[in-house]
Coordinates of C-alpha atoms in Angstrom, one line a residue:
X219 CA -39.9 -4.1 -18.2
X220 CA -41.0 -0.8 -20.2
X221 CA -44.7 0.6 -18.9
X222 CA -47.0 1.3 -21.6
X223 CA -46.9 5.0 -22.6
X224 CA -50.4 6.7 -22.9
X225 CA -49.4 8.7 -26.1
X226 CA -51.8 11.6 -24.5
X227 CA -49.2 11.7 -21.8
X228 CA -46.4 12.0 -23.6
X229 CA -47.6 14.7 -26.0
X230 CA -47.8 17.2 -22.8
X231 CA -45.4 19.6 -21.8
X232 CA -44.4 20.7 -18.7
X233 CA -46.4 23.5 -16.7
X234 CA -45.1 27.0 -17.3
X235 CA -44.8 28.9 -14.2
X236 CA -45.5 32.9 -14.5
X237 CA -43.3 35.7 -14.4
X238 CA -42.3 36.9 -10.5
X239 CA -44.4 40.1 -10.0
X240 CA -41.7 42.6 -9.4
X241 CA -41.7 45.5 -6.9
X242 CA -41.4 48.0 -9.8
X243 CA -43.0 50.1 -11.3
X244 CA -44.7 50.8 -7.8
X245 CA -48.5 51.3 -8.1
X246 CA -50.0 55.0 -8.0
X247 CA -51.3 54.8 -4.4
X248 CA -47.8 54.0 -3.2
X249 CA -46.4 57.4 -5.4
X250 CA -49.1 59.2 -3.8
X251 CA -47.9 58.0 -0.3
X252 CA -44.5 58.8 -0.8
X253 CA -45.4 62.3 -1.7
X254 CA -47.0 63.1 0.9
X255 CA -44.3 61.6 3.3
X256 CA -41.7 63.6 1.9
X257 CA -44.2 67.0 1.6
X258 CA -45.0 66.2 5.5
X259 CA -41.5 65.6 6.3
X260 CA -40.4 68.7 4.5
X261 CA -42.9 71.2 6.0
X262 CA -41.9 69.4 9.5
X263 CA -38.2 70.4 8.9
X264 CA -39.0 74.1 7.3
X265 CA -40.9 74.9 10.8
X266 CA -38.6 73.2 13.3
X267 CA -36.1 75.5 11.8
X268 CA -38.4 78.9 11.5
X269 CA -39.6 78.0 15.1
X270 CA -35.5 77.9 16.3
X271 CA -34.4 80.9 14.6
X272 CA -37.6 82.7 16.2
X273 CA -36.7 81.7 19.3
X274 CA -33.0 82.1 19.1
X275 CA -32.9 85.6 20.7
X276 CA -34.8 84.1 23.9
X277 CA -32.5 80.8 24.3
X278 CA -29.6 84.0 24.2
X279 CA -30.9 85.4 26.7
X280 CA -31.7 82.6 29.0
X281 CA -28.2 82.2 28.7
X282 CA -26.9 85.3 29.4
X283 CA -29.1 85.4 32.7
X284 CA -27.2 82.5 33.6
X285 CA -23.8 83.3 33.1
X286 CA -24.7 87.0 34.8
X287 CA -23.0 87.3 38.3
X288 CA -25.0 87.5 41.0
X289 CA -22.4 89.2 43.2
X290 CA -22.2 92.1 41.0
X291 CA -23.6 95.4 42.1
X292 CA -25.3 96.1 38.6
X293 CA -27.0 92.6 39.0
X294 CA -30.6 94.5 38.7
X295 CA -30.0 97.1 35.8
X296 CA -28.2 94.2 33.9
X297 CA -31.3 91.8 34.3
X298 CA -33.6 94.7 33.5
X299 CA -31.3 95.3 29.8
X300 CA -30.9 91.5 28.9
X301 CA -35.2 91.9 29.2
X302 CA -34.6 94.7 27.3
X303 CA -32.7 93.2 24.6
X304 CA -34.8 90.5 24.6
X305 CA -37.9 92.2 23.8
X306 CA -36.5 94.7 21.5
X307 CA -35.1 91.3 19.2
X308 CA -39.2 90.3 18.9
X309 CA -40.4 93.7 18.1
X310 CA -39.6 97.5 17.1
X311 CA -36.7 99.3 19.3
X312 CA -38.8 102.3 19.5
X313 CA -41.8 100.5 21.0
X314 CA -39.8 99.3 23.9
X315 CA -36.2 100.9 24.1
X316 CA -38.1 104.1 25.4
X317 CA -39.7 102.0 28.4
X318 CA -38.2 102.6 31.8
X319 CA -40.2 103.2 35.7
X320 CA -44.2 102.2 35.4
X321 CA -44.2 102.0 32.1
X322 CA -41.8 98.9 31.5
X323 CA -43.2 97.4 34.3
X324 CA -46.8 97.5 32.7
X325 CA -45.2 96.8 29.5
X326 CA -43.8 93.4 31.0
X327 CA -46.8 92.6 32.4
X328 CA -48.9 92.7 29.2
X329 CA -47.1 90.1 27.5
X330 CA -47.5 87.5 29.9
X331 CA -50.8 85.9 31.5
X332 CA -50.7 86.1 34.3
X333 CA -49.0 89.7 35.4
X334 CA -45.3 88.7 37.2
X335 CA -45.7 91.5 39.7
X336 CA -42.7 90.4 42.0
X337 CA -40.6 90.4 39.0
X338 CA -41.4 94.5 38.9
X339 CA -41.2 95.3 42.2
X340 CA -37.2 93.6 42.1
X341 CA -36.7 95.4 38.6
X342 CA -37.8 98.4 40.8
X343 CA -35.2 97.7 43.2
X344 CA -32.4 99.4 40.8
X345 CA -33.1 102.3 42.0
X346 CA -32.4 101.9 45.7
X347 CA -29.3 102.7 47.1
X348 CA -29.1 99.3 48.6
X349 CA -28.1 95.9 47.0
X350 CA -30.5 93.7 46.4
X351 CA -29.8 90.4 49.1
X352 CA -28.6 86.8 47.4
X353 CA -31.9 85.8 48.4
X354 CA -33.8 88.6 46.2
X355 CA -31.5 87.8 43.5
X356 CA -32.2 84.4 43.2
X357 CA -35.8 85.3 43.0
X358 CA -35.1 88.0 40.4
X359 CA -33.4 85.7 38.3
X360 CA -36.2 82.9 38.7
X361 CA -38.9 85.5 37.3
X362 CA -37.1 86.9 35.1
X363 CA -36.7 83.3 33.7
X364 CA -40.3 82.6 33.8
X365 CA -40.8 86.1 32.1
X366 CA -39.0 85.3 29.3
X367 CA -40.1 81.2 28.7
X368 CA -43.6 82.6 29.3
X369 CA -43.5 86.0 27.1
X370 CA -40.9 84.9 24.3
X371 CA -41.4 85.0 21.6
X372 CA -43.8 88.2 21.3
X373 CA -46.7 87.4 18.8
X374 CA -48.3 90.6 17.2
X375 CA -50.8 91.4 19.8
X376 CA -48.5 91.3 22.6
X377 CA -45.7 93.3 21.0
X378 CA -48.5 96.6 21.9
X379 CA -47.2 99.5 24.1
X380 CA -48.7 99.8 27.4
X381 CA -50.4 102.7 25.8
X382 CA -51.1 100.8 22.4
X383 CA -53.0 98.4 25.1
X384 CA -54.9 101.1 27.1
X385 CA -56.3 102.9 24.2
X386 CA -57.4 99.9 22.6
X387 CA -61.4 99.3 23.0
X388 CA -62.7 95.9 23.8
X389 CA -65.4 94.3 21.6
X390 CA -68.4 93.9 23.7

């Protein structure tokens, strides 16, 4: 048996389902995003790598303290020149090549908070016509470590002369 047909029925069509929204083109707040994702990531990368090559000279050195031998009878004076080297790689040779006695010492001093005044009187030491004992060495080393983490690298205020420093006048 047939069922009647309504003829309004059968004169529809089926229903026509949209077109799928695609993911492109991506709306302007999502360019916008993206921009500035890349921009941050780019500045982020253009600094890690200025901020490594600035401190290049003071990862050297940490190094070269390491490798030094304690045993040897130069163990002071070399100490003393890697500091040297170091500080001459953040600012001018003739600001700090010329530096030796007092002078250095106050030099050292000034570029750190808090003034490393053991550090000075074993830089002293060099001098003497003793040897430094293992146990003075090991001490020498350890400041001279925490002299350069703490000092390097130099920014412009610090890279002053002890005599830069004393004839400067304080703002009252």
């Amino acid at each position: 048996m047939t069922n009647p047909v309504n003829p309004a029925l059968a004169s529809m069509q089926d229903i026509q389902t949209p077109i799928e929204i695609g993911l492109w083109p991506l709306a302007y707040g999502y360019w916008i995003s993206l921009l500035i994702i890349i921009l941050v990531a780019t500045l982020l990368i253009v600094w890690f790598k200025k901020r490594r090559q600035v401190s290049a000279a003071k990862r050297a050195a940490l190094v070269e303290l390491a490798k030094l031998n304690m045993h040897s009878e130069q163990y002071v004076t070399e100490v003393s020149s890697i500091l040297k080297r170091a500080a001459m790689s953040y600012c001018s040779r003739s600001q700090v090549a010329q530096l030796c006695g007092d002078d250095w010492d106050h030099w050292l001093n000034a570029q750190v908070a808090t003034p490393q005044d053991e550090l000075c009187r074993l830089l002293a030491m060099r001098f003497q016509p003793l040897s430094l004992s293992d146990e003075d060495k090991q001490a020498l080393k350890h400041h001279a470590q925490n002299w350069l983490k703490g000092a390097l690298p130099l920014s412009n205020k610090q890279g002053k002369t002890h005599n830069e420093i004393e004839n400067e006048v304080s703002p009252c």
